mmCIF file of C-alpha atoms in Angstrom:
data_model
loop_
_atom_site.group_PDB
_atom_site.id
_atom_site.type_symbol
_atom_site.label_atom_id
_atom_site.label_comp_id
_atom_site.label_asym_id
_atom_site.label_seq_id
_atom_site.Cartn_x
_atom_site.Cartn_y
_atom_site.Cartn_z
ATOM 1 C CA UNK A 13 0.000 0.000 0.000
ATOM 2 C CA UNK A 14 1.562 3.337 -1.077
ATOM 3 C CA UNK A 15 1.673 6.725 1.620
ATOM 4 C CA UNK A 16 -2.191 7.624 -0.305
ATOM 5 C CA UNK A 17 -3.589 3.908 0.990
ATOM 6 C CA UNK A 18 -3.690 2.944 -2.458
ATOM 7 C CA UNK A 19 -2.945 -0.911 -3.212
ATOM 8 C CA UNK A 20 0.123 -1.588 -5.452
ATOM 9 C CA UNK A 21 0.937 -5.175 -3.839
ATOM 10 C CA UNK A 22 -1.682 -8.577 -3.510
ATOM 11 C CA UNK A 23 -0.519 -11.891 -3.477
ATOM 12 C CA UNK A 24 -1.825 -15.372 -3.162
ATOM 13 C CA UNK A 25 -2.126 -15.018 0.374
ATOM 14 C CA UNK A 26 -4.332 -12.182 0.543
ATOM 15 C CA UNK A 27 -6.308 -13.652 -2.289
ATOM 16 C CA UNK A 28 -6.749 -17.100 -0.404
ATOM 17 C CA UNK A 29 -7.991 -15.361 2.488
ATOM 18 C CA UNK A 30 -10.346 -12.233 1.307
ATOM 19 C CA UNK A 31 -11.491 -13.801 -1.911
ATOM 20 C CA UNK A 32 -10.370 -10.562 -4.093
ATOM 21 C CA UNK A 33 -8.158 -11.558 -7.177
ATOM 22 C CA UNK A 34 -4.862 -8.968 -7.609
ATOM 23 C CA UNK A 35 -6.589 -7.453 -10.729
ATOM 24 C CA UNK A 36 -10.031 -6.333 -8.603
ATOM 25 C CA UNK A 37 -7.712 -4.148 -6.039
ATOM 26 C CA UNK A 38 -4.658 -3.161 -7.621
ATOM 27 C CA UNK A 39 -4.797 0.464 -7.390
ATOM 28 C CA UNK A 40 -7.855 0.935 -5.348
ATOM 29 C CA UNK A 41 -7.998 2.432 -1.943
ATOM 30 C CA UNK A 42 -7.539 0.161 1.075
ATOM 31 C CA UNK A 43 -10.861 1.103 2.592
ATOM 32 C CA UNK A 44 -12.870 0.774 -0.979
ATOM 33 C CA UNK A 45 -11.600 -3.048 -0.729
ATOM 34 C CA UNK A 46 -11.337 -4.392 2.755
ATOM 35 C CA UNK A 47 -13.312 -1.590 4.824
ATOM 36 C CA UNK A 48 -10.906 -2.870 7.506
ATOM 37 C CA UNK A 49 -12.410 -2.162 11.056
ATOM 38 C CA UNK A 50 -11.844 -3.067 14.525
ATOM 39 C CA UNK A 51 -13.384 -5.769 16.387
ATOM 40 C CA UNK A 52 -16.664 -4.433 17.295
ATOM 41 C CA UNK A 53 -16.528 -1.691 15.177
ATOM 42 C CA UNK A 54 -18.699 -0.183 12.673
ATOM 43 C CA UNK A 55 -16.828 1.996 10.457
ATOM 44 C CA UNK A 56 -13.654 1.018 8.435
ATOM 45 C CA UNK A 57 -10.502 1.645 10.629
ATOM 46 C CA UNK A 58 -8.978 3.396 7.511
ATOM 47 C CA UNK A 59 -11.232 5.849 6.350
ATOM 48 C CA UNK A 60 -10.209 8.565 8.065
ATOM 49 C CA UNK A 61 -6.084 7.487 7.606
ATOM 50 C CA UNK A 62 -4.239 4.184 8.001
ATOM 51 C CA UNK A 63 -3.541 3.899 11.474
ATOM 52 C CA UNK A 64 -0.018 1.987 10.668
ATOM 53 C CA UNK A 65 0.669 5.658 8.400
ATOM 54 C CA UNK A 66 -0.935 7.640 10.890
ATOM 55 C CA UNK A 67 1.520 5.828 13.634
ATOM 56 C CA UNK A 68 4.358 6.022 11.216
ATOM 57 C CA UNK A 69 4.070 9.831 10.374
ATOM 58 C CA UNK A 70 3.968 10.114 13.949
ATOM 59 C CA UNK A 71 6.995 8.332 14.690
ATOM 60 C CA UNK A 72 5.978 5.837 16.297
ATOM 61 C CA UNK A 73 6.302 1.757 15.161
ATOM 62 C CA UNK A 74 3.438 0.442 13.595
ATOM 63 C CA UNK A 75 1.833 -1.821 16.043
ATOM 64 C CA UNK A 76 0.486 -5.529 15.016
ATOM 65 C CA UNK A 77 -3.723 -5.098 14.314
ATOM 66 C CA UNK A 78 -6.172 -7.164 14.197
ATOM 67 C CA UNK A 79 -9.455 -6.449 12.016
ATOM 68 C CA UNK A 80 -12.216 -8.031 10.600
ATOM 69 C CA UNK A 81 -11.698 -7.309 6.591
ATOM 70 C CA UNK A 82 -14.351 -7.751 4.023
ATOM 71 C CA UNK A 83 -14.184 -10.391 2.323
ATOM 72 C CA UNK A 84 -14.785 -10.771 -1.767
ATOM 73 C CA UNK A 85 -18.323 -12.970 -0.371
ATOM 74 C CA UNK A 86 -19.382 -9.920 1.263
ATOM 75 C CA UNK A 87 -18.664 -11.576 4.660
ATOM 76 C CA UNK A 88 -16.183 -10.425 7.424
ATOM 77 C CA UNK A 89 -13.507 -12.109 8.476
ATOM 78 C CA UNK A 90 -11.032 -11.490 11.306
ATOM 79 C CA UNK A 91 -7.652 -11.236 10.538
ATOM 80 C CA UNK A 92 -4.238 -10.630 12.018
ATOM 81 C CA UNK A 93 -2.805 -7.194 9.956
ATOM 82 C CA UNK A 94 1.677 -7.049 10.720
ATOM 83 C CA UNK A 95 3.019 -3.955 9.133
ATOM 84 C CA UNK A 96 6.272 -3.984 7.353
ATOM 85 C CA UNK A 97 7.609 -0.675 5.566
ATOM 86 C CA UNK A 98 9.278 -1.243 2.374
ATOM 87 C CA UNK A 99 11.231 1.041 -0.195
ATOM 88 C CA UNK A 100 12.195 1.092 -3.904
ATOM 89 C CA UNK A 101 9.101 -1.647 -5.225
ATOM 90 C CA UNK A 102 7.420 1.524 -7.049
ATOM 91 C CA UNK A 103 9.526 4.351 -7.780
ATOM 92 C CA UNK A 104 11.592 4.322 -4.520
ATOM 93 C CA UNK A 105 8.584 5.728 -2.458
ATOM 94 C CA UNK A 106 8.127 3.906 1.046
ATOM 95 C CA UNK A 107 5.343 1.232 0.902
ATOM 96 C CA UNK A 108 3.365 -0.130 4.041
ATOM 97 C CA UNK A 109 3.106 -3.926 3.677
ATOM 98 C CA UNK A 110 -0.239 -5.569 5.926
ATOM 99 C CA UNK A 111 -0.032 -9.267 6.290
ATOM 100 C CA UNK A 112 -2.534 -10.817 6.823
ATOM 101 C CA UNK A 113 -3.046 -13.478 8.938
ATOM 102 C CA UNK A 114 -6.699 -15.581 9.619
ATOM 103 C CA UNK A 115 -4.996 -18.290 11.893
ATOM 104 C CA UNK A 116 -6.065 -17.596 16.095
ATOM 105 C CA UNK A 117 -3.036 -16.605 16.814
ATOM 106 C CA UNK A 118 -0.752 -13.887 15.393
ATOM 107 C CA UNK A 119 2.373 -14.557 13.013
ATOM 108 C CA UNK A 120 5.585 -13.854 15.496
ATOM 109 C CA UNK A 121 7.883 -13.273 12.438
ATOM 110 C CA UNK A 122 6.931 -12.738 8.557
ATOM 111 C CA UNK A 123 7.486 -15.684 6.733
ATOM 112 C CA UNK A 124 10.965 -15.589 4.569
ATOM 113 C CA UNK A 125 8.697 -16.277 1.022
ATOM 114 C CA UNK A 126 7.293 -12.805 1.235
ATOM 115 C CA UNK A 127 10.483 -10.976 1.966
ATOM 116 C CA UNK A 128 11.980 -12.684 -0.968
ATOM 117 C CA UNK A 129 8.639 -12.279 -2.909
ATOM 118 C CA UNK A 130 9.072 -8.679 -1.973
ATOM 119 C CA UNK A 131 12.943 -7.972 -2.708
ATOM 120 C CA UNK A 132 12.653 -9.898 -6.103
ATOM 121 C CA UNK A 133 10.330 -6.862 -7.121
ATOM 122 C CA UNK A 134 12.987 -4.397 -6.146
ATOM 123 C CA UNK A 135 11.864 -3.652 -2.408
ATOM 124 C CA UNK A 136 14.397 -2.933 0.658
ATOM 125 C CA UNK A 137 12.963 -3.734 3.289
ATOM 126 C CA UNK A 138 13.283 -1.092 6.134
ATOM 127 C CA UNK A 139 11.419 -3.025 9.093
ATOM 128 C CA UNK A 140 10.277 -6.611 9.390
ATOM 129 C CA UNK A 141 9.667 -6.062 13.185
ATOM 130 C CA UNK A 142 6.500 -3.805 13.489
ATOM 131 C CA UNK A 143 6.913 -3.525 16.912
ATOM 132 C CA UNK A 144 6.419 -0.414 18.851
ATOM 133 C CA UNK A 145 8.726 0.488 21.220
ATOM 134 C CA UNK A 146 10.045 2.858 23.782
ATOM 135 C CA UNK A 147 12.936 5.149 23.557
ATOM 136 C CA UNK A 148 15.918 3.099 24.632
ATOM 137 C CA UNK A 149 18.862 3.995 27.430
ATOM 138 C CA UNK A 150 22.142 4.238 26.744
ATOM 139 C CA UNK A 151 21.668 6.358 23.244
ATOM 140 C CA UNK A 152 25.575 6.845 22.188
ATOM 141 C CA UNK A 153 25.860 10.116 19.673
ATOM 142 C CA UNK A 154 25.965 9.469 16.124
ATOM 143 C CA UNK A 155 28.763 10.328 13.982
ATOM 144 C CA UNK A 156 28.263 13.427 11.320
ATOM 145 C CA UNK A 157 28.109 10.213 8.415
ATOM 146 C CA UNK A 158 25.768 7.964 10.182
ATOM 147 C CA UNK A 159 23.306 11.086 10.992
ATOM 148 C CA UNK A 160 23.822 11.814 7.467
ATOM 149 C CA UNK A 161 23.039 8.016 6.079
ATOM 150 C CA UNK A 162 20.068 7.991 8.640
ATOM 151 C CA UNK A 163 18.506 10.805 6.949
ATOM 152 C CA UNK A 164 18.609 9.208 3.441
ATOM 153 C CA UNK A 165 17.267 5.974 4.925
ATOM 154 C CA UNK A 166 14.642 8.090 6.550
ATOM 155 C CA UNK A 167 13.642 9.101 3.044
ATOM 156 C CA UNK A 168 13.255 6.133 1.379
ATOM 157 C CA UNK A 169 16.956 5.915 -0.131
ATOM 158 C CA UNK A 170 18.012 2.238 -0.360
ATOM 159 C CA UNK A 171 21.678 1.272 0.123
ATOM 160 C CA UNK A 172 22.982 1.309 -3.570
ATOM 161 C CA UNK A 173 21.401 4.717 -3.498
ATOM 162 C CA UNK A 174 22.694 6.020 -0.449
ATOM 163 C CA UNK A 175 26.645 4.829 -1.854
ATOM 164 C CA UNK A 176 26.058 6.447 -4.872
ATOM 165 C CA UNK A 177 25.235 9.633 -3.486
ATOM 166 C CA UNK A 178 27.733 10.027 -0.949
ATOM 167 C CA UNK A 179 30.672 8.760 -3.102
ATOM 168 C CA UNK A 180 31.178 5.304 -0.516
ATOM 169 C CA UNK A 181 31.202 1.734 -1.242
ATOM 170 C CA UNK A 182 27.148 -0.121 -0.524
ATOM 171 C CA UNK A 183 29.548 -1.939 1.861
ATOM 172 C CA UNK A 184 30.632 1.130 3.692
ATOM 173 C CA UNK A 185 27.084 2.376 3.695
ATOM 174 C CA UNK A 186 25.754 -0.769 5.314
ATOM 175 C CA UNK A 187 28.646 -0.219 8.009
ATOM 176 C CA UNK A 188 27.101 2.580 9.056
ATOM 177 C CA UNK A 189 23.440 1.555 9.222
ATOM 178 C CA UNK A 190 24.773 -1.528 11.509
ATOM 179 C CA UNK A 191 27.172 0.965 13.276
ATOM 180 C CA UNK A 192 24.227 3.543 13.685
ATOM 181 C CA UNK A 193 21.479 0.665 14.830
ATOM 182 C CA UNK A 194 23.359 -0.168 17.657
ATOM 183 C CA UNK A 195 24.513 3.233 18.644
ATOM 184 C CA UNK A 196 20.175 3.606 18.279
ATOM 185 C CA UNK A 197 19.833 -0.015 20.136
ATOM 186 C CA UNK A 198 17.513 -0.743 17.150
ATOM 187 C CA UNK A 199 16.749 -3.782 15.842
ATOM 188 C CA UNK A 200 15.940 -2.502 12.201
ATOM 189 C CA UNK A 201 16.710 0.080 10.498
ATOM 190 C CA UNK A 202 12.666 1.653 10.617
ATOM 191 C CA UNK A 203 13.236 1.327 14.468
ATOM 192 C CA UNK A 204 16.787 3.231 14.102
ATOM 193 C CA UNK A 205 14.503 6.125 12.370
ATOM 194 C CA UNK A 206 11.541 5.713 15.049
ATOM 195 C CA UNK A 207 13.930 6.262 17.929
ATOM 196 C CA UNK A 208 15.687 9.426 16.090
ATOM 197 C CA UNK A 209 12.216 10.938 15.461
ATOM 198 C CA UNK A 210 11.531 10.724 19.290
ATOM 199 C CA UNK A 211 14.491 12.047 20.222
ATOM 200 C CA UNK A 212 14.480 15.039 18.254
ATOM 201 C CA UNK A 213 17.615 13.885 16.228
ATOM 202 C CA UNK A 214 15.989 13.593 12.716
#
């Protein structure tokens, strides 16, 4: 799903478990599709704004959702909804990925196929671990090249990108990110970003 919550991503998955084929969505609105809404809800969770974007553009971690999505039947069915944030698939703008999961209990980890489903169309993923999380202890200072790399990667900028534009090898560049994450005490490198936001450094 692209920052305006339009669909540019459906695989077999969803398809096995709304009903909707990738040719009835593609390009439609999130909320014109799958009217997402919470448990007990009556009105689509997404209408007014993603929450995962809203969260995002907030600074804060997307937080696993669960939601009961319409279904191609007209039925609703509850499902499981893990964020991931992507970049380069479509033009090197960030993409929100939603998993979705119908089983009881929610996914702890997104399975491997989808990652590689994901980079073999070009994506970097930024964060596989929507978790949210508080500002850690111990924040060490980042260098002036590591605050500079964490900008790019707050903008989308994938590693080859990043080298290219700063005149450094994509192995230098993904020194720094891993250099930078655990100056951050971030797991990925959306949480690295998160944790800036907060603390006023980006």
């Amino acid at each position: 799903m692209s920052l305006d919550q339009k669909i540019m991503f459906w695989n077999k998955g969803a398809e096995r478990i709304l009903g909707f084929q990738s040719d009835e969505v593609l390009g439609r609105r999130c909320y014109d599709v799958v009217a997402g809404r919470p448990p007990g809800g009556f009105n689509p969770a997404c209408l007014q704004g993603c929450p995962s974007i809203r969260a995002l553009r907030a600074g804060i971690v997307p937080r696993q959702l669960t939601m009961q999505m319409l279904c191609a039947s007209g039925e609703r069915k509850t499902a499981w909804l893990t964020p991931m944030v992507v970049s380069g698939a479509k033009n090197d703008a960030p993409l929100l990925v939603h998993l979705f999961d119908d089983r009881p209990q929610p996914p702890e980890r997104i399975p491997e196929g989808l990652k590689t489903e994901l980079r073999m169309k070009g994506a970097d993923i930024i964060s596989d671990q929507p978790i949210s999380t508080s500002p850690p202890e111990g924040i060490r200072k980042l260098t002036r090249r590591e605050l500079e790399i964490l900008r790019l990667v707050s903008h989308g900028r994938r590693v080859p990108q990043i080298a290219e534009e700063l005149g450094i090898s994509p192995h230098t560049v993904r020194n720094h990110i891993r250099n930078l994450r655990q100056r951050l005490n971030a797991k990925t490198k959306l949480d690295a970003v998160m944790t800036a936001m907060r603390l006023g450094i980006l």
